[in-house]
XYZ file of C-alpha atoms in Angstrom:
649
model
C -5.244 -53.212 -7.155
C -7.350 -53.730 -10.280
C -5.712 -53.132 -13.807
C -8.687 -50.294 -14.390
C -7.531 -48.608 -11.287
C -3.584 -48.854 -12.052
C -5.002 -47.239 -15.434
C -6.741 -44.749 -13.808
C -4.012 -44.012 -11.777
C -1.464 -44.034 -14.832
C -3.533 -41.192 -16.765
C -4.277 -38.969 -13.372
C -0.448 -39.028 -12.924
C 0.442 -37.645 -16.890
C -2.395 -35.203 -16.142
C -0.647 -33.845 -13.479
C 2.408 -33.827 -15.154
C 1.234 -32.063 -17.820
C -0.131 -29.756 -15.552
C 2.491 -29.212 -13.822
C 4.577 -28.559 -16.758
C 2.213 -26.131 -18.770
C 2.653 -24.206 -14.987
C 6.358 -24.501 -15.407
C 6.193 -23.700 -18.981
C 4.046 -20.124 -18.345
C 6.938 -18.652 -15.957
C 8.165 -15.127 -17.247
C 11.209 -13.748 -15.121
C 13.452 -10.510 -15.758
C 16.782 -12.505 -15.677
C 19.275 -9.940 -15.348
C 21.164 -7.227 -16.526
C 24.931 -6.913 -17.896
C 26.646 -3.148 -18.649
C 29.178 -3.620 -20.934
C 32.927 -2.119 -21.617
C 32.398 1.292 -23.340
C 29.230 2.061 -21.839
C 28.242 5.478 -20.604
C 29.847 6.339 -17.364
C 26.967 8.065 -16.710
C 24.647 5.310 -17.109
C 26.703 2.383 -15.113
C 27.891 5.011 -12.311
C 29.191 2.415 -9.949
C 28.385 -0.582 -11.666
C 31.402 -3.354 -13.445
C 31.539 -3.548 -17.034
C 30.554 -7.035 -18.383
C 29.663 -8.528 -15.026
C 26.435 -9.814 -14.774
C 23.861 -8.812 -12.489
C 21.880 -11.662 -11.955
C 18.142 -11.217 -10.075
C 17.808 -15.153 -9.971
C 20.524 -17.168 -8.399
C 19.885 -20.098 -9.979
C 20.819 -18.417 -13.377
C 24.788 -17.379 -14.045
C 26.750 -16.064 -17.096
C 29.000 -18.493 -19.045
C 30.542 -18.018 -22.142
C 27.970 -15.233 -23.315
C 24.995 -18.137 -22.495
C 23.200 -18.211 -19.368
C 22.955 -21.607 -17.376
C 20.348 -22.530 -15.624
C 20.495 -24.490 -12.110
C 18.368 -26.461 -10.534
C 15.616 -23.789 -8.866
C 15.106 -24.242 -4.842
C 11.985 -21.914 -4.637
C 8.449 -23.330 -5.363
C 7.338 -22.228 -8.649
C 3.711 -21.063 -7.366
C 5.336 -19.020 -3.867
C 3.194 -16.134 -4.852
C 0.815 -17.610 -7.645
C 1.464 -19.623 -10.189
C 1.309 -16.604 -12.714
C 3.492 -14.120 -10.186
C 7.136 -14.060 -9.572
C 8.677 -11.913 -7.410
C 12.529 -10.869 -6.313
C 14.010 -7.976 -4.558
C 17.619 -5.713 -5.193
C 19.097 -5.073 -1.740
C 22.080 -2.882 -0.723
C 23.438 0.196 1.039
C 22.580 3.976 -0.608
C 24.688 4.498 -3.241
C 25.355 0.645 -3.806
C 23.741 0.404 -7.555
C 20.409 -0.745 -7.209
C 18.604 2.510 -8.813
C 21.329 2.274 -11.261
C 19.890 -1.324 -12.515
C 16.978 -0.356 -12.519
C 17.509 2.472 -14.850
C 19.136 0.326 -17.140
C 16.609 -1.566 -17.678
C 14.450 1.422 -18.339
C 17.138 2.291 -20.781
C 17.837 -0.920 -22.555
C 13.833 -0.905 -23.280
C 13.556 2.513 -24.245
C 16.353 1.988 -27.433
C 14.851 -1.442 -28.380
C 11.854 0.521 -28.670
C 13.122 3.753 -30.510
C 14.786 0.892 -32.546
C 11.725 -1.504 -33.398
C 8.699 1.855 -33.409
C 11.155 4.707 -35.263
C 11.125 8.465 -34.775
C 7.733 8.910 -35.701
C 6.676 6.586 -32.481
C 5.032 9.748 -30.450
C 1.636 11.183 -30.481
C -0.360 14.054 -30.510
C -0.432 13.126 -26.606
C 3.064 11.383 -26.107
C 6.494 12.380 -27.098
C 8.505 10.708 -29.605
C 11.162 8.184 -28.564
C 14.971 9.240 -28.364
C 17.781 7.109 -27.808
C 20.480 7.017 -25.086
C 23.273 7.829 -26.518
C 26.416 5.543 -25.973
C 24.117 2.471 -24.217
C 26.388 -0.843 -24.507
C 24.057 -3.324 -22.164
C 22.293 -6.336 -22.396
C 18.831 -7.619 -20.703
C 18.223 -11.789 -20.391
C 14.386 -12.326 -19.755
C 13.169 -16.128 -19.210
C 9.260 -16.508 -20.862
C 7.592 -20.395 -21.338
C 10.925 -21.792 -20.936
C 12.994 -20.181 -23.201
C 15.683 -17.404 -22.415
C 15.658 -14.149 -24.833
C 18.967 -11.472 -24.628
C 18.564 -7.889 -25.808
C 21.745 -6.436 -26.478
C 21.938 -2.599 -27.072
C 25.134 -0.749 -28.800
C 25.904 1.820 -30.358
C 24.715 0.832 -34.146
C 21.350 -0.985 -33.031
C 19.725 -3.791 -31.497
C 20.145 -7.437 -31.322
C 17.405 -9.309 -29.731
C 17.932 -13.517 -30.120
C 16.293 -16.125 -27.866
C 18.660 -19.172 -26.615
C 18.460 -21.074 -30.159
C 19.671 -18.225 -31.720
C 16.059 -16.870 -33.419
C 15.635 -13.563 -34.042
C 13.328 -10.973 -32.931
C 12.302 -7.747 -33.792
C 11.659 -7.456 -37.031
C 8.829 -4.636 -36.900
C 6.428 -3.205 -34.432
C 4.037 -6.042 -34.107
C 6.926 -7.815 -32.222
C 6.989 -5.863 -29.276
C 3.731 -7.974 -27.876
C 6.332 -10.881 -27.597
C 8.552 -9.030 -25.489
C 6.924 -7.925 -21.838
C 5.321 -4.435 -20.656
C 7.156 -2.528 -17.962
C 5.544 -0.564 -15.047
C 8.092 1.118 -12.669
C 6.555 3.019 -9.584
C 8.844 5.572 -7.886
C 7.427 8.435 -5.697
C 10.709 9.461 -4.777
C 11.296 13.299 -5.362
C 15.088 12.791 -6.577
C 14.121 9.956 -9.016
C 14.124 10.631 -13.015
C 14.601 13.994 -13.336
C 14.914 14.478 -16.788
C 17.129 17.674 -16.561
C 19.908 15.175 -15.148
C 20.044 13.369 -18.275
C 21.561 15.663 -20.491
C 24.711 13.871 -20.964
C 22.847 11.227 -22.823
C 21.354 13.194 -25.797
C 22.465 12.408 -29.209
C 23.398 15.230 -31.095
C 20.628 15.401 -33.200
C 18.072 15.190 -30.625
C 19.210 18.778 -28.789
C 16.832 19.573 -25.958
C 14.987 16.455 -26.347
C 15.082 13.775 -23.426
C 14.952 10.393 -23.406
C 13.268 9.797 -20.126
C 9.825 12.160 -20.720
C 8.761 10.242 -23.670
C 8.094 7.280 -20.954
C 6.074 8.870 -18.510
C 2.580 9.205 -21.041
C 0.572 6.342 -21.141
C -1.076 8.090 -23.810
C 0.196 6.255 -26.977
C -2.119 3.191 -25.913
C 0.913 1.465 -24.456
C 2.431 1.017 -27.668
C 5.491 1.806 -26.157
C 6.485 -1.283 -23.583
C 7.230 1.078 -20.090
C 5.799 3.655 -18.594
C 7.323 5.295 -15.519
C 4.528 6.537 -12.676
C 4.061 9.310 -11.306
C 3.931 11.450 -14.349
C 6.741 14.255 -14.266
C 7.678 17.103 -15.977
C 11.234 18.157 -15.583
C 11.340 16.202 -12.649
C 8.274 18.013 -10.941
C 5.552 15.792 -10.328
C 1.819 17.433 -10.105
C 0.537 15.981 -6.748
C -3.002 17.720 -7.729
C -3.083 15.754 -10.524
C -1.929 12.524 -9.240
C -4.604 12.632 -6.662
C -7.402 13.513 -8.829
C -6.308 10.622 -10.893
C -5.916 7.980 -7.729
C -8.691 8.853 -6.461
C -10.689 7.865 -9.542
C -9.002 4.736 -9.454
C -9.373 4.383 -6.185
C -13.402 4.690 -5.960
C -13.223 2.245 -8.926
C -11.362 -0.412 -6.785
C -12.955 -0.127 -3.314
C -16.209 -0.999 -5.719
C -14.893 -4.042 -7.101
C -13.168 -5.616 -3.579
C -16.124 -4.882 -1.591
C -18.693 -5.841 -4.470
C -17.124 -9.235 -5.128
C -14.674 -10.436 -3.288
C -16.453 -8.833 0.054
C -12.459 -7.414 1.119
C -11.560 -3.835 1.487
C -9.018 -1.854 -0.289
C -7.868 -1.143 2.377
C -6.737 -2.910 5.737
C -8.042 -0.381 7.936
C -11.344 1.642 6.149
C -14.189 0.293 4.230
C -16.058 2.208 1.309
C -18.709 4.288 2.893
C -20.475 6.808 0.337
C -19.664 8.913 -2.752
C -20.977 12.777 -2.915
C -21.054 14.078 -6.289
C -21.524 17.838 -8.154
C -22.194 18.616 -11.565
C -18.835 19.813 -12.974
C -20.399 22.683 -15.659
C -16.898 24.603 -16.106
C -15.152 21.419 -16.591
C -16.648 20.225 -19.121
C -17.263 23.764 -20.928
C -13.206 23.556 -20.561
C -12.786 20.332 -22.378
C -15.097 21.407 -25.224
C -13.304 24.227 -25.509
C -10.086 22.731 -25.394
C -11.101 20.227 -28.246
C -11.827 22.782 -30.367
C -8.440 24.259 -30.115
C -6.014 21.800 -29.811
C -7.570 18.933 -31.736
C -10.092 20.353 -34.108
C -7.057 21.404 -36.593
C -5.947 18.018 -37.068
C -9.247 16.539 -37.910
C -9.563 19.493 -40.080
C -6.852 18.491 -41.992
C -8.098 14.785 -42.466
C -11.511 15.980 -43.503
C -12.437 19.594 -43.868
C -15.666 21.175 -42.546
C -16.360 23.789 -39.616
C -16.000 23.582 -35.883
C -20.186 23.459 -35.612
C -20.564 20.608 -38.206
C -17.918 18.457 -36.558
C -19.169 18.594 -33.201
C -23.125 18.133 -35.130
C -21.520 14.731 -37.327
C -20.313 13.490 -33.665
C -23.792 13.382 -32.179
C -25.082 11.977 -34.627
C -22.713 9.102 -35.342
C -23.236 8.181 -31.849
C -27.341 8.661 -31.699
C -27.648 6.846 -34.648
C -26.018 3.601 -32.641
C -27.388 4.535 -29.428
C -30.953 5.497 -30.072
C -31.431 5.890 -26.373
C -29.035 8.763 -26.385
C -32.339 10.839 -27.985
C -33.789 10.413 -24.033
C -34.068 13.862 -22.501
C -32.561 14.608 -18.614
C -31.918 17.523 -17.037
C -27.559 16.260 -17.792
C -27.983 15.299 -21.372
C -26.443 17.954 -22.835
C -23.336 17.553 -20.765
C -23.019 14.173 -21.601
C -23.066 15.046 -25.106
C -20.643 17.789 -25.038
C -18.160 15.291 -23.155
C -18.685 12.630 -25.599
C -17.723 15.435 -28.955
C -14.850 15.917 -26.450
C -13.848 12.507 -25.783
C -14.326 11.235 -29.197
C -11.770 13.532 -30.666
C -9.617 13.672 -28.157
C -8.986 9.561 -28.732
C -8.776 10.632 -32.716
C -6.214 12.813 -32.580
C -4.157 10.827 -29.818
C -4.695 7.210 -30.974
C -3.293 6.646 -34.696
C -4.963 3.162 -34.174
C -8.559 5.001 -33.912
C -7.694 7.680 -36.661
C -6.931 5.602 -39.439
C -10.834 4.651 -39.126
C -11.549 8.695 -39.638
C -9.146 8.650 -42.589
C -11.060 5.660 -43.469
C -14.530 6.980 -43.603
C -13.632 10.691 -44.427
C -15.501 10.387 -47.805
C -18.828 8.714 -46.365
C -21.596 11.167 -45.685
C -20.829 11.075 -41.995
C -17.076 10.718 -42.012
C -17.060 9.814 -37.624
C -19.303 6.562 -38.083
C -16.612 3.749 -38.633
C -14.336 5.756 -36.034
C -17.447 5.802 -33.818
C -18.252 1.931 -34.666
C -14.558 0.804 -33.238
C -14.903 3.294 -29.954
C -18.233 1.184 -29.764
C -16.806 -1.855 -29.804
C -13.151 -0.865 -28.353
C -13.000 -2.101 -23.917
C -9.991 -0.625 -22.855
C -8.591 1.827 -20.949
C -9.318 4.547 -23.705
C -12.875 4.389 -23.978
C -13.662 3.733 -20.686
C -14.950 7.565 -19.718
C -16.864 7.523 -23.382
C -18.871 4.281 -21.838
C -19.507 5.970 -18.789
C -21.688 8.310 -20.292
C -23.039 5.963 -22.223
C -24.025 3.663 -19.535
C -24.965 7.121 -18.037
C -27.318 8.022 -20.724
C -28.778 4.349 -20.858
C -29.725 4.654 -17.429
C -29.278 8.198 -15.648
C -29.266 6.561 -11.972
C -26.385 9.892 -10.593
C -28.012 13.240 -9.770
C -26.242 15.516 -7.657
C -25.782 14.412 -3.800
C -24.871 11.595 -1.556
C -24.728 7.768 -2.280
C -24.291 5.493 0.412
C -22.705 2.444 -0.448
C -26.386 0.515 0.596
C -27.549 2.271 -2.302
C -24.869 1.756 -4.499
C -24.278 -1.953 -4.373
C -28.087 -3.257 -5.500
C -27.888 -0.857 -8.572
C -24.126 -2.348 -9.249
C -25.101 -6.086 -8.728
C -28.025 -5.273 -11.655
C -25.864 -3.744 -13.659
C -23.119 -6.052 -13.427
C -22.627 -9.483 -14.911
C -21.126 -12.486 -14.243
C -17.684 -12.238 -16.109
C -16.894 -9.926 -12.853
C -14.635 -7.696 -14.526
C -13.235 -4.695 -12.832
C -14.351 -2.822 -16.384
C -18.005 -3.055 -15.465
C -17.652 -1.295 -12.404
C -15.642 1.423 -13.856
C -18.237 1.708 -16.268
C -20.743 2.021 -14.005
C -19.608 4.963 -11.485
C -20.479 8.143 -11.830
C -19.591 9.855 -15.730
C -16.606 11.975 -16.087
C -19.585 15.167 -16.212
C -19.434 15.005 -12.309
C -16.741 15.655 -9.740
C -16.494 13.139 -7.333
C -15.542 13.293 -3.423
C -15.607 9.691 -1.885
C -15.991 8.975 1.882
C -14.747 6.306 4.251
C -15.490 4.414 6.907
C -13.693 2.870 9.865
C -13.598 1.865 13.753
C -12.387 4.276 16.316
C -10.208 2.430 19.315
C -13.338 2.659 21.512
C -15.384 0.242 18.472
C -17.130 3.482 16.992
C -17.703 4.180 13.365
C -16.432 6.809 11.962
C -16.328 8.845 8.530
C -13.389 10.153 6.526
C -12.433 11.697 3.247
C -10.064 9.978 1.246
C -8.053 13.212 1.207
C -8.264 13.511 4.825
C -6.082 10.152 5.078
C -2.583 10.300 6.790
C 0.353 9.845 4.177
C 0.854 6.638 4.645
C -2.369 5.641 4.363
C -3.125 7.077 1.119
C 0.505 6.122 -0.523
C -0.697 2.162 0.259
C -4.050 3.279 -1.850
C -2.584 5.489 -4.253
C 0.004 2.826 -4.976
C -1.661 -0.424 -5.291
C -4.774 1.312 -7.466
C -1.884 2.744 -10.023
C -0.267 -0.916 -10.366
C -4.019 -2.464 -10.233
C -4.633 -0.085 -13.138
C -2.183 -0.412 -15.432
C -1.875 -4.209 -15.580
C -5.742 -3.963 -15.887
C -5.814 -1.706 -19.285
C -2.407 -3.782 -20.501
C -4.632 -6.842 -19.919
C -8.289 -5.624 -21.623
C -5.687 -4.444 -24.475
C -5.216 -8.030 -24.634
C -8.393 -8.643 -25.730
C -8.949 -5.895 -28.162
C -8.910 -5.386 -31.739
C -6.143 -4.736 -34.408
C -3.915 -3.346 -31.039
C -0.511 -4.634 -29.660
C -0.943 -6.937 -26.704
C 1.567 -7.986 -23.926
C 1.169 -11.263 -21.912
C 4.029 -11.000 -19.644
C 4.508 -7.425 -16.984
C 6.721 -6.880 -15.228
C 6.351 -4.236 -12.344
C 9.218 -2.419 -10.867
C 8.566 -1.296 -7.363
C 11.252 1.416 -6.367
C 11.693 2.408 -2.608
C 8.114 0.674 -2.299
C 8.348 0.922 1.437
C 8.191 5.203 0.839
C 6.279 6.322 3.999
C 4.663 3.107 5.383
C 5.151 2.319 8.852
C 6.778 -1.012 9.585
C 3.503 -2.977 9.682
C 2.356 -2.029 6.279
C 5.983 -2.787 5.344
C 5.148 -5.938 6.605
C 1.851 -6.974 4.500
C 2.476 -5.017 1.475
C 3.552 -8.206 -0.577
C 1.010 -10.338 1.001
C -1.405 -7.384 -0.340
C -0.489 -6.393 -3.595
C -0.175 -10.653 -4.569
C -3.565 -11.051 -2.732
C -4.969 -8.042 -5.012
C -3.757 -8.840 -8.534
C -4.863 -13.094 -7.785
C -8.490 -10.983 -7.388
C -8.550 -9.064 -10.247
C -10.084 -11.592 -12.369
C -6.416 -11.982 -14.953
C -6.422 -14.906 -17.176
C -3.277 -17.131 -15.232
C -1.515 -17.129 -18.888
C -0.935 -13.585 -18.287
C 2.195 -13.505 -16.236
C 3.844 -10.732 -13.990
C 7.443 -10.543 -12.624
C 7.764 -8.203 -9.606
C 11.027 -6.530 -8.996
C 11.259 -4.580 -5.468
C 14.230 -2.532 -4.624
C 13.977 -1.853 -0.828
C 15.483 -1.031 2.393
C 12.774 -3.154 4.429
C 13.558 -5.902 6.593
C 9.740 -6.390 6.604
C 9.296 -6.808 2.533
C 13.161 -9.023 2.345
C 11.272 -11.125 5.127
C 8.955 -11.916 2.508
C 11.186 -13.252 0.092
C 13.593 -16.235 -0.436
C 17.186 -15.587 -0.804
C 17.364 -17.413 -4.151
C 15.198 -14.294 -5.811
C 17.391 -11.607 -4.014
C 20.291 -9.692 -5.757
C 22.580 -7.982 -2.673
C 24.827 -5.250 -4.024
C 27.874 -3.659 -2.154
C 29.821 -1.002 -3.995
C 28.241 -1.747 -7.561
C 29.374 -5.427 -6.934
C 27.337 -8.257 -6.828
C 27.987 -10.056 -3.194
C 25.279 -12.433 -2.957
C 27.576 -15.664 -2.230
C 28.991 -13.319 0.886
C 25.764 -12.447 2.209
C 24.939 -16.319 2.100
C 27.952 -16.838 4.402
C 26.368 -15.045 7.049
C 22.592 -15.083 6.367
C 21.545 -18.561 4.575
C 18.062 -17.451 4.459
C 16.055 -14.314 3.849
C 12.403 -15.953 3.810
C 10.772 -16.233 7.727
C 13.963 -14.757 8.886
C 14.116 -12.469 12.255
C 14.442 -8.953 11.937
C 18.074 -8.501 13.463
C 19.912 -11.164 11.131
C 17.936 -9.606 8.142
C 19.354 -6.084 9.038
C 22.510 -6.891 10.436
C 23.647 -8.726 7.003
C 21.327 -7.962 4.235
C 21.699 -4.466 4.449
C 25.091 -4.728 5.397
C 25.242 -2.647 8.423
C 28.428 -1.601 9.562
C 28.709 -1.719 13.072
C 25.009 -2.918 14.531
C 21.786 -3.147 14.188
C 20.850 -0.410 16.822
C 21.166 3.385 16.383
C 24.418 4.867 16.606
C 24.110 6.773 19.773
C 22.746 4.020 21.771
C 25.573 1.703 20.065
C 28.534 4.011 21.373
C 27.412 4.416 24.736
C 26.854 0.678 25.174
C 30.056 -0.211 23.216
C 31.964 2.219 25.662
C 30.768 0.751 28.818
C 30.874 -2.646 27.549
C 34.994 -1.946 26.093
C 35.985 -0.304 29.339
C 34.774 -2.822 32.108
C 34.613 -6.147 30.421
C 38.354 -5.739 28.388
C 39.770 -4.189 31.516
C 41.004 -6.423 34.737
C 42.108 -3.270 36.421
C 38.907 -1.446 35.836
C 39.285 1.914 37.026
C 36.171 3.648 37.958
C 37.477 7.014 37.822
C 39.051 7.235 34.997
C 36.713 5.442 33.364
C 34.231 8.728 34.657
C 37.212 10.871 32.959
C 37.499 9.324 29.843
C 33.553 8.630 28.882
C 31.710 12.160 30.919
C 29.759 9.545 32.170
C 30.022 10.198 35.967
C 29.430 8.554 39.278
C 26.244 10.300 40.148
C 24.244 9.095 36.834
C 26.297 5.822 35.617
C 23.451 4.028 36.757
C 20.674 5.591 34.686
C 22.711 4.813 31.881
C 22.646 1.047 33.076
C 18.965 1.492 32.783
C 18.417 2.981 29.635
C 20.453 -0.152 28.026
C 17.129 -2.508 26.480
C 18.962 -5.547 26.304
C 18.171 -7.696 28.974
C 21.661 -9.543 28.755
C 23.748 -6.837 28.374
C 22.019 -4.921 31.198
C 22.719 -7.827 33.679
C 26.007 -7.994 32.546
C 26.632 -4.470 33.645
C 24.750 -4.596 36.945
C 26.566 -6.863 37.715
C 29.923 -5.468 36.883
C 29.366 -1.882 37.749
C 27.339 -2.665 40.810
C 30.085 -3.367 43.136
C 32.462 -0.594 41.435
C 30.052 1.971 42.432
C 29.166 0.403 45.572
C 32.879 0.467 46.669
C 33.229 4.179 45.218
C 30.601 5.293 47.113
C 32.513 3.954 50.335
């Protein structure tokens, strides 16, 4: 071998290296979670003060510092930006529990860091939790951070003993927090009154967390929206679907994949929506008008005349005439002080120009220029208005995809898409297609979907979404940004039949790889299940197995010593620690019974064994039959054959 080639080889090995170790260094991983003594009982329910709960078992408590062993599970399973690890246990074991404390510990780090006056027009203020005594360990480019919550404050350290949190514009180094839980008994905020501080009367923690509102200034938001537990399912599928339209687009348009496994995006039919935008107007004028009043006064008719203006005056184009112009305007007066009044980020440029001759232009410049999640309906029109392709009818996705490939460029960003469907002045109704069992296509409403079906859409276009507009925040200016999400994915497997159980992690990791995500922007994936299907899909390293609010992971391992590939029996029988089998309980007592009599028994008596079990002569062999396992059945044939033969006699 040459001395250029042994150089050669040399520098491609440190380049790996180095590769390898910026990988390793860009990890982020929720660590775990330890309750301490004096905590709210009703906060740790079943849970043991000042254990810790650890979601990684290569990580363990010692002396107050976490320790780190060696890891077993290959640091790009999912992606090299995507970790992923599961809470498993019985109902009523403690896994909701954890993941509420988490909610909590984040929640009074942020009333802590962002103050009283964190709310919005649009999103309630923060309130503590009163008597939280907990702490949170987080791992992010190789470095472990602890959040401790008590009583009197915060304390938020890495592992050298820096501190954090020393205003607002530290949150960004911290992570965002999505939690998804569709169940109808989860985070009712009526069953939190126990935890209200004495100053906050009839406030509650918990609502504060469900508006995304405040521009994710606050680091969580819980999905679906409720209010006093209720949760609007009118609302949350007006919203999905809009999300949904948006990312059937982008799969099909580049990636060439569905949304979904089983239908393909077929055609969009949209209406003019006249009332709802007179409604929004109107609405403006009510709710928000009075606070920009108060920054700058002048009359309900010159605010909504300066508003058109600032945004002709950018947009010449926006002096075109068609027959939905004036809608689009109307939307955009709307829109633009709707953001005002609920962004304080967007106002201050208001406050800023208020003594220029048009006091919306520098707010208007900054909406311009602003990519996110906020102004995405405001470039809709605009993109509208640029080029009015919508009138009211059908558009088959053969029409659609020419006009969106124009459009589009080459960054392929999910944002251009959005930007390019229909404007919010239109309602919406979007069709799909799929194959019948005989090979025939048919057509179907997204509403006309089974449950299950639409959950698995619903779901992954909510999650798609908000790491989306946490990631374009990224990238926008004079705004808090997050690098690292994690998403918490409660009772995930809610109304999917077993073989969507089966490729919903393969799906979701296959659909945030597409979304286009710098890899530097990192996402840890907690999923708290009762799925063999999803535990299949994970090692047993990134699993935390509860029993009675104790952590029994080493006792599961005595039984189970692997969760990833596993079969379906071992996984139920001793991850979700089933008590007697892994077959229903009639089927179990019946077989048990037959099995307990005749095989235990030398002096089998036939009929007492009738007497004792109501099975009797005449059908004891139909209940041979009904058995499915093949070795227990010939077992009894066996057995019982020549019993009943010689009864029969």
């Amino acid at each position: 071998m040459t001395r250029t080639n042994c150089l050669f080889i040399t520098i491609y090995r440190i380049n790996l290296l180095k590769q390898m170790t910026k990988e390793r260094m860009e990890t982020f991983k929720i660590i775990g979670v330890r309750p301490l003594k004096g905590c709210n009982k009703h906060v740790i329910k079943n849970l043991r003060p000042d254990v810790f709960y650890a979601f990684y078992n290569n990580y363990e408590l010692k002396d107050g510092k976490v320790i780190k062993g060696e890891q077993q599970v290959p640091d790009n399973l999912y992606a090299s930006n995507i970790s992923l690890h599961a809470i498993v246990g019985m109902n009523g074991s403690g896994k909701s529990t954890i993941v509420e404390l988490i909610i909590r510990i984040i929640n009074n780090l942020s009333f802590y860091i962002l103050g009283e006056q964190s709310g919005t027009y649009a999103a309630e203020p923060l309130v503590p939790v009163k008597r939280l005594k907990a702490e949170l360990y987080y791992e992010k480019d190789n470095v472990i951070y602890k959040i401790a919550i008590s009583n009197e404050g915060f304390s938020w350290t890495d592992e050298y003993g820096n501190i954090m949190g020393h205003n607002s514009d530290d949150l960004q180094s911290l992570f965002y927090t999505i939690v998804i839980n569709y169940s109808h008994y989860a985070y009712n905020s009526l069953e939190y009154q126990s935890e209200i501080m004495g100053r906050y009367k009839k406030k509650f923690w918990i609502e504060a967390l469900f508006h995304k509102n405040d521009g994710y200034r606050t680091p969580i938001v819980l999905n679906p929206f409720r209010e006093r537990g209720n949760i609007d399912i009118n609302v949350e599928t007006e919203l999905a679907e809009q999300r949904s339209i948006a990312f059937f687009s982008y799969f099909k348009l580049y990636h060439s994949i569905s949304f979904h496994p089983d239908y393909d995006i077929k055609s969009f039919v949209i209406k003019l929506d006249k009332d709802g935008v007179s409604q929004k107007v109107k609405h403006a004028m009510k709710n928000y008008y009075p606070c920009l009043a108060k920054i700058k006064d002048m009359s309900k008719e010159d605010m909504e005349k300066l508003i058109k203006e600032a945004w002709i005056k950018r947009f010449p184009f926006l002096n075109g005439n068609n027959e939905y112009s004036e809608y689009c305007y109307q939307y955009l007066v709307y829109k633009t002080m709707s953001i005002l009044v609920k962004y304080s980020f967007f106002q201050v440029y208001f406050k800023e120009g208020s003594k220029q001759e048009n006091p919306f232009g520098k707010a208007v410049d900054m909406l311009k220029k602003d990519r996110s999640h906020i102004t995405l309906k405001i470039h809709q029109i605009l993109y509208y208005l640029e080029e009015p392709y919508y009138h009211e009818g059908r558009y088959y996705w053969s029409d659609l995809e020419p006009f969106l490939k124009k459009r589009s460029d080459s960054s392929v960003q999910i944002d251009k898409i959005m930007y390019l469907l229909p404007p919010p002045i239109f309602k919406t109704s979007f069709y799909l297609s799929y194959r019948t069992d005989k090979g025939q296509l048919g057509v179907v409403n997204i509403t006309d979907l089974s449950s299950g079906e639409r959950q698995l859409v619903y779901s992954m276009s909510s999650i798609l979404y908000h790491v989306h507009n946490i990631y374009t925040i990224k990238n926008a200016e004079n705004r808090k940004s997050y690098n690292c999400v994690q998403i918490v994915l409660e009772e995930i497997e809610q109304y999917y039949h077993p073989e969507y159980q089966r490729i919903l992690i393969a799906t979701l990791i296959e659909y945030l790889n597409k979304l286009n995500i710098d890899k530097n922007f990192r996402i840890d994936i907690l999923l708290v299940t009762h799925s063999p299907f999803v535990l299949s899909d994970i090692p047993m390293e990134n699993i935390l197995f509860l029993e009675q609010g104790k952590p029994v992971t080493s006792k599961v391992k005595k039984e189970l010593t692997e969760s990833f590939g596993a079969n379906m029996y071992d996984l139920l029988r001793f991850s979700f620690f089933l008590k007697e089998s892994a077959i229903g309980k009639v089927s179990y007592e019946v077989i048990n019974s037959l099995m307990t009599k005749i095989m235990n028994d030398t002096s089998f008596d036939v009929s007492y064994f009738y007497e004792q079990t109501q099975i009797n002569h005449g059908n004891l062999d139909k209940y041979v039959k009904l058995v499915g396992d093949t070795f227990l059945k010939n077992i009894l044939d066996k057995k019982l054959g020549n019993n009943v033969s010689t009864e029969n006699n």
